[in-house]
Tab-separated table of C-alpha atoms in Angstrom:
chain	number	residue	atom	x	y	z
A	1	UNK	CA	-1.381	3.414	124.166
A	2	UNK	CA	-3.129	6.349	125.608
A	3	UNK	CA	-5.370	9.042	123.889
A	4	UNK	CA	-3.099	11.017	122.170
A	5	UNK	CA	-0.554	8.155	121.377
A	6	UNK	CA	-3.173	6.707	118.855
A	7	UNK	CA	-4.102	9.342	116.887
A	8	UNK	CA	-0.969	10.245	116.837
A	9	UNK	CA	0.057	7.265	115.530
A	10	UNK	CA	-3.042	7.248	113.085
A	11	UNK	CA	-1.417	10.025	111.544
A	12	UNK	CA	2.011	9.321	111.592
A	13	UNK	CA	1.450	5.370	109.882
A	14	UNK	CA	-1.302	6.993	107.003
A	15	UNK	CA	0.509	10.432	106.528
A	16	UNK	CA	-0.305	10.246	103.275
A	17	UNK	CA	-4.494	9.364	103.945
A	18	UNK	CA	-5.225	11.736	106.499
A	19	UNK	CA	-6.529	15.276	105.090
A	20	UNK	CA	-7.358	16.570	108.266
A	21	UNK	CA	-7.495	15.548	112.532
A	22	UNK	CA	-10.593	17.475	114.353
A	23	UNK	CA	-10.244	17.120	118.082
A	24	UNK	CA	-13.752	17.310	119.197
A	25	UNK	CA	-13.568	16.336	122.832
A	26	UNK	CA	-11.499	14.263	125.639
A	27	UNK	CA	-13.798	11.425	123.702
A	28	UNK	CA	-14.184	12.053	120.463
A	29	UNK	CA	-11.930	12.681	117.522
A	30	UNK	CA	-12.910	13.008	113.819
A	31	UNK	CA	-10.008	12.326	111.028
A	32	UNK	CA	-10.896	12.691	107.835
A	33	UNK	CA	-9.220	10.089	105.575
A	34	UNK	CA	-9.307	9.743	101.739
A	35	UNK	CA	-11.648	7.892	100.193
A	36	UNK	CA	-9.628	5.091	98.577
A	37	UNK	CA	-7.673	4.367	101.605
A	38	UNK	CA	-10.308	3.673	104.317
A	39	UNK	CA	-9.945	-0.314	104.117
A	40	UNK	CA	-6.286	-0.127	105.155
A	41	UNK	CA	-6.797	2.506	107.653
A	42	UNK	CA	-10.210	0.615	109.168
A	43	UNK	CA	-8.043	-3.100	108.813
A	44	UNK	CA	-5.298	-1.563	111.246
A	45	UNK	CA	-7.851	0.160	113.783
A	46	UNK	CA	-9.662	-3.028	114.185
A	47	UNK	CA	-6.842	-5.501	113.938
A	48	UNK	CA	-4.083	-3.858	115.507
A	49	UNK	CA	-5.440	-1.252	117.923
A	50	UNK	CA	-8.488	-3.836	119.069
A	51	UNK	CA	-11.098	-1.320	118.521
A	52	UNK	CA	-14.917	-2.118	117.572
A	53	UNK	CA	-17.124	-1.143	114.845
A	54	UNK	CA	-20.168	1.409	116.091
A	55	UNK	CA	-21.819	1.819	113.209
A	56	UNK	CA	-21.320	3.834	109.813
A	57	UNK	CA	-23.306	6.948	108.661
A	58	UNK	CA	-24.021	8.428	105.750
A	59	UNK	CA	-24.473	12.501	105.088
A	60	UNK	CA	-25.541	13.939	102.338
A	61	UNK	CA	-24.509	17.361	102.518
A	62	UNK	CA	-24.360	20.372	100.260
A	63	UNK	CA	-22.218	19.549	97.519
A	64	UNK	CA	-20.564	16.143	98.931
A	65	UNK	CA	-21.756	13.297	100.239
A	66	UNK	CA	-19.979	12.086	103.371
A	67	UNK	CA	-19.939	8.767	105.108
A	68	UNK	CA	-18.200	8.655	108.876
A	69	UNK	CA	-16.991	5.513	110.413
A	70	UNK	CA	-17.280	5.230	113.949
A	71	UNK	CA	-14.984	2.935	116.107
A	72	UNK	CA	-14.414	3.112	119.627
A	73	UNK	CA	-11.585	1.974	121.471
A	74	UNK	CA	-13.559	0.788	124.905
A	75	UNK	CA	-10.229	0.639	127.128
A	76	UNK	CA	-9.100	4.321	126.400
A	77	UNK	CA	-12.842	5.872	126.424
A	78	UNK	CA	-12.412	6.925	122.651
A	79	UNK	CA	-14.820	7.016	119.972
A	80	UNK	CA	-12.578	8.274	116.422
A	81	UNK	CA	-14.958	8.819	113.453
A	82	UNK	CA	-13.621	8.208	110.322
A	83	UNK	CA	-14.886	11.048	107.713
A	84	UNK	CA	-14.917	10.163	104.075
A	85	UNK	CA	-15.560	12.084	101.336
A	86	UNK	CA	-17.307	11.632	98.176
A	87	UNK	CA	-17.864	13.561	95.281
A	88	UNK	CA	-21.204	13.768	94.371
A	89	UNK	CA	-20.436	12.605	90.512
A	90	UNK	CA	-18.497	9.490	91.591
A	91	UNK	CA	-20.075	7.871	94.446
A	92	UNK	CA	-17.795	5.321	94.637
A	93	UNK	CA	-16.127	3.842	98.212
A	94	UNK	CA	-14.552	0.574	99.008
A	95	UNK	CA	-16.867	-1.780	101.140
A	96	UNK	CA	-15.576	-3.062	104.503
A	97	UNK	CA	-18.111	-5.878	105.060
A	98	UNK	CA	-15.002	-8.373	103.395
A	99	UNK	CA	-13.144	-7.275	106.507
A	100	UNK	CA	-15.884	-7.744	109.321
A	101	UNK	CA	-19.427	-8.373	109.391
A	102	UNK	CA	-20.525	-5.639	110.788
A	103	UNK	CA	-20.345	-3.730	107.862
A	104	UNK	CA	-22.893	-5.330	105.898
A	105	UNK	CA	-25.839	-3.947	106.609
A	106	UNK	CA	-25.094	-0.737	107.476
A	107	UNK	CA	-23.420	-0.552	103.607
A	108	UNK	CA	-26.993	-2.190	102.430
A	109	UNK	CA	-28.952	1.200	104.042
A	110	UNK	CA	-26.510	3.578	102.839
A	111	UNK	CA	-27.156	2.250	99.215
A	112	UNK	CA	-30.350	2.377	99.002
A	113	UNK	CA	-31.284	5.132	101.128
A	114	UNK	CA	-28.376	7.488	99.866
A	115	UNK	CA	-27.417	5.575	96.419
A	116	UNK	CA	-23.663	5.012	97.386
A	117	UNK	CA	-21.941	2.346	95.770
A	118	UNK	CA	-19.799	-0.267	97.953
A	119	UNK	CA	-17.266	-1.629	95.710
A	120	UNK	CA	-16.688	-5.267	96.534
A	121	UNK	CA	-19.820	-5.808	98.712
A	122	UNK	CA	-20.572	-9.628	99.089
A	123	UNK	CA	-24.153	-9.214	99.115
A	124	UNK	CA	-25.637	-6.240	97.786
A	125	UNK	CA	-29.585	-6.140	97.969
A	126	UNK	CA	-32.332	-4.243	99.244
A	127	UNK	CA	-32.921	-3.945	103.052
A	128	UNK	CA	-35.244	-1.381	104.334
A	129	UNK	CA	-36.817	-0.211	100.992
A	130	UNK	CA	-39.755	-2.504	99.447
A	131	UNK	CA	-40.407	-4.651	96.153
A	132	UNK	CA	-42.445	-1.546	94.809
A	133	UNK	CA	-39.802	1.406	95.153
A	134	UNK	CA	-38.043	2.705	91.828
A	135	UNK	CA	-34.797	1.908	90.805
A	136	UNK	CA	-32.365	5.061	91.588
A	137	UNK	CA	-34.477	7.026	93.385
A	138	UNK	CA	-33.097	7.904	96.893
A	139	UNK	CA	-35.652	8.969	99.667
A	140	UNK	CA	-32.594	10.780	101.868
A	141	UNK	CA	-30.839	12.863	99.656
A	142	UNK	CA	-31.356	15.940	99.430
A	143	UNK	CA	-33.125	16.315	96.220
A	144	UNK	CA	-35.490	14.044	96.959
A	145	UNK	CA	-38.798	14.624	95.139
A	146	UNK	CA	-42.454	12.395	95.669
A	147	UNK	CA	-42.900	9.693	93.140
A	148	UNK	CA	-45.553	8.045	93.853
A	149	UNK	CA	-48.439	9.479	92.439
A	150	UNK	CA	-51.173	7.308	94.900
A	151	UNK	CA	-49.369	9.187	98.133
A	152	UNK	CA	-52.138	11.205	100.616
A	153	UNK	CA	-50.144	13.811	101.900
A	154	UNK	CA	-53.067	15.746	103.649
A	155	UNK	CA	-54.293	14.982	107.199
A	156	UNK	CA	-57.870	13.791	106.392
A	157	UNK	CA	-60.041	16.494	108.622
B	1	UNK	CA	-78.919	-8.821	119.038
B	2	UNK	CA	-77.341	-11.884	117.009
B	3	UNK	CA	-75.419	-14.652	118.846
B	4	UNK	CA	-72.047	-13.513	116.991
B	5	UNK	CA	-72.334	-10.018	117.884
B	6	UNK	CA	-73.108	-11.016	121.498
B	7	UNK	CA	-70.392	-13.049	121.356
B	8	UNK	CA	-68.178	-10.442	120.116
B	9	UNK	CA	-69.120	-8.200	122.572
B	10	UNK	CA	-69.359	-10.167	126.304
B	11	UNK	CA	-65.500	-10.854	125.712
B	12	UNK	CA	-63.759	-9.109	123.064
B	13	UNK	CA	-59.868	-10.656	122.367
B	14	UNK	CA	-57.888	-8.642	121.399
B	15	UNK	CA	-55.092	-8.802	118.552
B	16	UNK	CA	-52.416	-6.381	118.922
B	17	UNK	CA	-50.709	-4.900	115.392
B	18	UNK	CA	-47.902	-2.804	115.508
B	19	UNK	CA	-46.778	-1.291	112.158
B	20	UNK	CA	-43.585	0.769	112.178
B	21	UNK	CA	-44.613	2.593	115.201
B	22	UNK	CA	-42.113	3.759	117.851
B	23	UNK	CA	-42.939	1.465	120.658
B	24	UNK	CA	-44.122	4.000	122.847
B	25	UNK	CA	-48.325	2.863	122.385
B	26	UNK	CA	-47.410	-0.280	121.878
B	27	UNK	CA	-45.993	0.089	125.957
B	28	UNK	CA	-49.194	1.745	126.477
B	29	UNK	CA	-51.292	-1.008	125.235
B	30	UNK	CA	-49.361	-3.650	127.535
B	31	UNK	CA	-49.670	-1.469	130.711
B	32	UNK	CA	-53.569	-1.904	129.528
B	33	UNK	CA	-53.345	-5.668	129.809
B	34	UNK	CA	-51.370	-5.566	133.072
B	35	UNK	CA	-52.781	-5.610	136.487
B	36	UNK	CA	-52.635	-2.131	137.743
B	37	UNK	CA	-55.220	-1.254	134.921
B	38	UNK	CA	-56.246	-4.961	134.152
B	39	UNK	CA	-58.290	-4.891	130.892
B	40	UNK	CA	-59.359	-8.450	131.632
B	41	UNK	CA	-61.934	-7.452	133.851
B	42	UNK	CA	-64.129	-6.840	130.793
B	43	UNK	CA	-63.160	-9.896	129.045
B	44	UNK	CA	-60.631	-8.133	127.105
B	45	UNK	CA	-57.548	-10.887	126.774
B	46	UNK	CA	-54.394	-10.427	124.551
B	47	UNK	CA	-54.252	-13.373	122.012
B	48	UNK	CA	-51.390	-14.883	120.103
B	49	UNK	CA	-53.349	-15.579	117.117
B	50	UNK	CA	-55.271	-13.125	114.296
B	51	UNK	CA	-57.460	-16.262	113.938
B	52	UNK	CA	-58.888	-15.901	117.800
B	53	UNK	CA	-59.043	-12.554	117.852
B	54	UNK	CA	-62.677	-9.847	117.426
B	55	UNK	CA	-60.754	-6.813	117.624
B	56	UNK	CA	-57.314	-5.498	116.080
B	57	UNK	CA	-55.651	-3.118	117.465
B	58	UNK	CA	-53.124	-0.817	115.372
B	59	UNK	CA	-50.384	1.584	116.204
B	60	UNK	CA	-48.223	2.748	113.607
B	61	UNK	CA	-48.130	4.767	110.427
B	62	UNK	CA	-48.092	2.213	108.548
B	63	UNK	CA	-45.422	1.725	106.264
B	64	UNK	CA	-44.891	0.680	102.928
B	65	UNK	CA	-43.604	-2.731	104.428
B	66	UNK	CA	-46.030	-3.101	106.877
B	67	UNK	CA	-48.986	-2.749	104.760
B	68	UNK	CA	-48.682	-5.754	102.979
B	69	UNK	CA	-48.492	-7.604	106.348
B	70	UNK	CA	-51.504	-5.446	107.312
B	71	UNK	CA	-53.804	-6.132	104.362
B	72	UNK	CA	-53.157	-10.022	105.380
B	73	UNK	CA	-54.242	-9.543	108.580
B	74	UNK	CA	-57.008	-7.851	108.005
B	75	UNK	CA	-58.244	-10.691	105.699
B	76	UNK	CA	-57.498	-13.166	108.198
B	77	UNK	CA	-59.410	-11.795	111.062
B	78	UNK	CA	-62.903	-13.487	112.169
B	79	UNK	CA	-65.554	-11.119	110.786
B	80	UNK	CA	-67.721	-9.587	112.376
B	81	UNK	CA	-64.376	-7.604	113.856
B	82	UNK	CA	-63.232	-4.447	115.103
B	83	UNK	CA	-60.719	-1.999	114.425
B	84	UNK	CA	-59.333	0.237	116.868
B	85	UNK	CA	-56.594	2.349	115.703
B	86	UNK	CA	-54.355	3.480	118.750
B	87	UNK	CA	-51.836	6.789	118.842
B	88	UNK	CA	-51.464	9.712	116.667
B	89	UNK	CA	-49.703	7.810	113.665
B	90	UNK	CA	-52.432	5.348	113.471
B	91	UNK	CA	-54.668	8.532	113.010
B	92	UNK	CA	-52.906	10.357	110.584
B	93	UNK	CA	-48.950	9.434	110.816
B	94	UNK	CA	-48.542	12.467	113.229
B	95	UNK	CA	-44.792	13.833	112.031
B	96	UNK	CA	-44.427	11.194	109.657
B	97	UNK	CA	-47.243	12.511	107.211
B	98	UNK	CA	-44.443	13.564	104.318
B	99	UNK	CA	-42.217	10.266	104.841
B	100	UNK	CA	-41.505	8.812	101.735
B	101	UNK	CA	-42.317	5.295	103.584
B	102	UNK	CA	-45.630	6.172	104.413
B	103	UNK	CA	-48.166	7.578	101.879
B	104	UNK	CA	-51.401	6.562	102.919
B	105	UNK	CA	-53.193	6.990	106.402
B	106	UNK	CA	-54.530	3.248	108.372
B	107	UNK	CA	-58.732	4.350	107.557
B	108	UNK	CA	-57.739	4.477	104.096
B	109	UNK	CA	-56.367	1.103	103.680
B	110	UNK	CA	-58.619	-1.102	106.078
B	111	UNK	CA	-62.156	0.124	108.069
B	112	UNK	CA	-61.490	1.987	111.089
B	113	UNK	CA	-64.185	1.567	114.199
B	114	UNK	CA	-62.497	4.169	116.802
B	115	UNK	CA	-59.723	6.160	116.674
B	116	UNK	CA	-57.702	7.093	120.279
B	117	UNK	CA	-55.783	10.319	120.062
B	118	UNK	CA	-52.881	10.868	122.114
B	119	UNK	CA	-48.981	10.396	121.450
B	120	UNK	CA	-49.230	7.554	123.137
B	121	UNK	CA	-52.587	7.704	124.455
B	122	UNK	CA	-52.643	6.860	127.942
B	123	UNK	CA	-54.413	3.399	129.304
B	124	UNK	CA	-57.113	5.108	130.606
B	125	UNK	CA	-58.053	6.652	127.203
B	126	UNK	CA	-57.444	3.148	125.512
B	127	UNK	CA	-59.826	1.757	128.066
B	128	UNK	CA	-62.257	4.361	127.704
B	129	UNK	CA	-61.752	4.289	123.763
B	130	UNK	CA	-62.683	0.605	123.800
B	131	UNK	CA	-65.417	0.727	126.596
B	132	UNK	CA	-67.326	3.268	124.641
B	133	UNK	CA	-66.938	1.474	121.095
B	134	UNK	CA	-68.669	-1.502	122.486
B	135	UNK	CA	-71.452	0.047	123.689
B	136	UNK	CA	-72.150	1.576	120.641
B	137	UNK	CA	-72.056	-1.185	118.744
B	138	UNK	CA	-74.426	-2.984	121.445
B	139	UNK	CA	-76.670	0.066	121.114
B	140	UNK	CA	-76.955	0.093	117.503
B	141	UNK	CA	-77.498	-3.626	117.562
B	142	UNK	CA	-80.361	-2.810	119.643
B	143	UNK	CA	-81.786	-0.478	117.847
B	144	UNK	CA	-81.909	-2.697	114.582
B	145	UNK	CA	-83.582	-5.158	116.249
């Protein structure tokens, strides 16, 4: 299948999970996809179109939050992001890391760093943040404030 | 001067610490210890081990993480020791001064000997850094005795 075949037949198989197709470049296409439907949509990319996992990242922008999955299909030259998203009272997604391993980690960060919960996860603990850091406080959202009273914010001269 | 000091000084190994920097002094510190600008020929030799080592050097902005690992080093290092602290986020975490993963600056957590400015400093101003710092500690051992 070509370029054009595949998304078109992204949208044609999830008609009803597909809110929107954004045709960035000759490489890059975003389609935004509902949130409770990304594990079927990511299952058929990577099992039946062959395409690998990139990475996942998380946004939080004004008024959502938004998490795109990136895939790339390596013999067409075609990276498709998959944009989900989340309201920011119910931030609530199905994990993928049951499908592939990939996903683990990446769905670790995004949990702690953005406070996203991965339904399903097999293995849902800290990774970057230490022992010491508060429970549900999230250093990259937005509203973000400084806890930690002990913190030297000046530049010592 | 006293026999450890002297010792300290005629060869000083070095201990290399990165914490949560961004590679780039830590680059800088190997092109040091490689030939074109060949640290070794003042006795200045990479080691494996905090246990062998008289001076550590850090890059970094030290982390929350890092710290911890820091703090042990620091204990486990051969006294009398240096402390050179290498690169702009060593000094005083350069753009990562509001991070949430790094609230307090390297001289505030462990004694700091020299600091080298620079993002990354180049070799010749790590050389020079160090060259200078052990004279001065050879002069002020001097001028105790």
């Amino acid at each position: 299948m070509d370029r054009n075949a595949v998304i078109e037949d992204i949208k044609k198989r999830f008609e009803a999970d597909v809110t929107d197709v954004f045709d960035k470049s000759p490489k890059r296409v975003y389609i935004g996809i509902r949130p409770e439907s990304i594990r079927r949509v990511a299952q058929y990319v990577l099992r039946d179109l062959g395409a690998r996992f990139n990475i996942a990242s998380g946004v939080d922008a004004r008024g959502h939050m938004e998490i795109l999955y990136h895939f790339t299909l390596e013999d067409i030259n075609l990276l498709v992001s998959f944009r989900v998203i989340l309201p920011k009272e119910k931030l609530e997604i199905d994990s993928l890391a049951p499908l592939f391993e990939g996903a683990n980690w990446i769905e670790r960060e995004m949990n702690e760093l953005l406070g996203i919960t991965f339904k399903g996860h097999p293995d849902m603990r800290r990774l970057l943040l230490p022992a010491e850091w508060p429970e549900g406080v999230y250093p990259l959202r937005c509203d973000y404030r400084e806890w930690d009273k002990d913190a030297i914010r000046d530049r010592g001269v | 001067m006293s026999i450890k000091l002297n010792a300290l000084l005629k060869s000083p190994w070095v201990f290399h610490l990165s914490t949560g920097s961004c590679n780039n002094c830590d680059i800088e510190v190997l092109d040091c210890l490689t030939p074109r600008f060949d640290i070794e020929r003042f006795g200045m030799l990479l080691v494996g081990s905090i246990k062998h080592a008289d001076v550590l050097l850090v890059t970094g902005s030290a982390n929350r993480k890092s710290v911890v690992r820091l703090k042990r080093l620091y204990e486990q290092i051969p006294k009398p020791c240096l402390v050179v602290a290498i690169g702009e986020c060593a000094l005083s975490r350069g753009m990562f001064i509001h991070s949430y993963n790094c609230p307090v600056p390297l001289d505030k957590i462990i004694p700091v000997d020299i600091y080298i400015p620079g993002c990354p400093p180049k070799p010749e101003a790590i050389i020079a850094g160090v060259v200078k710092l052990i004279n001065r500690v050879r002069e002020k051992a001097a001028v105790k005795k």
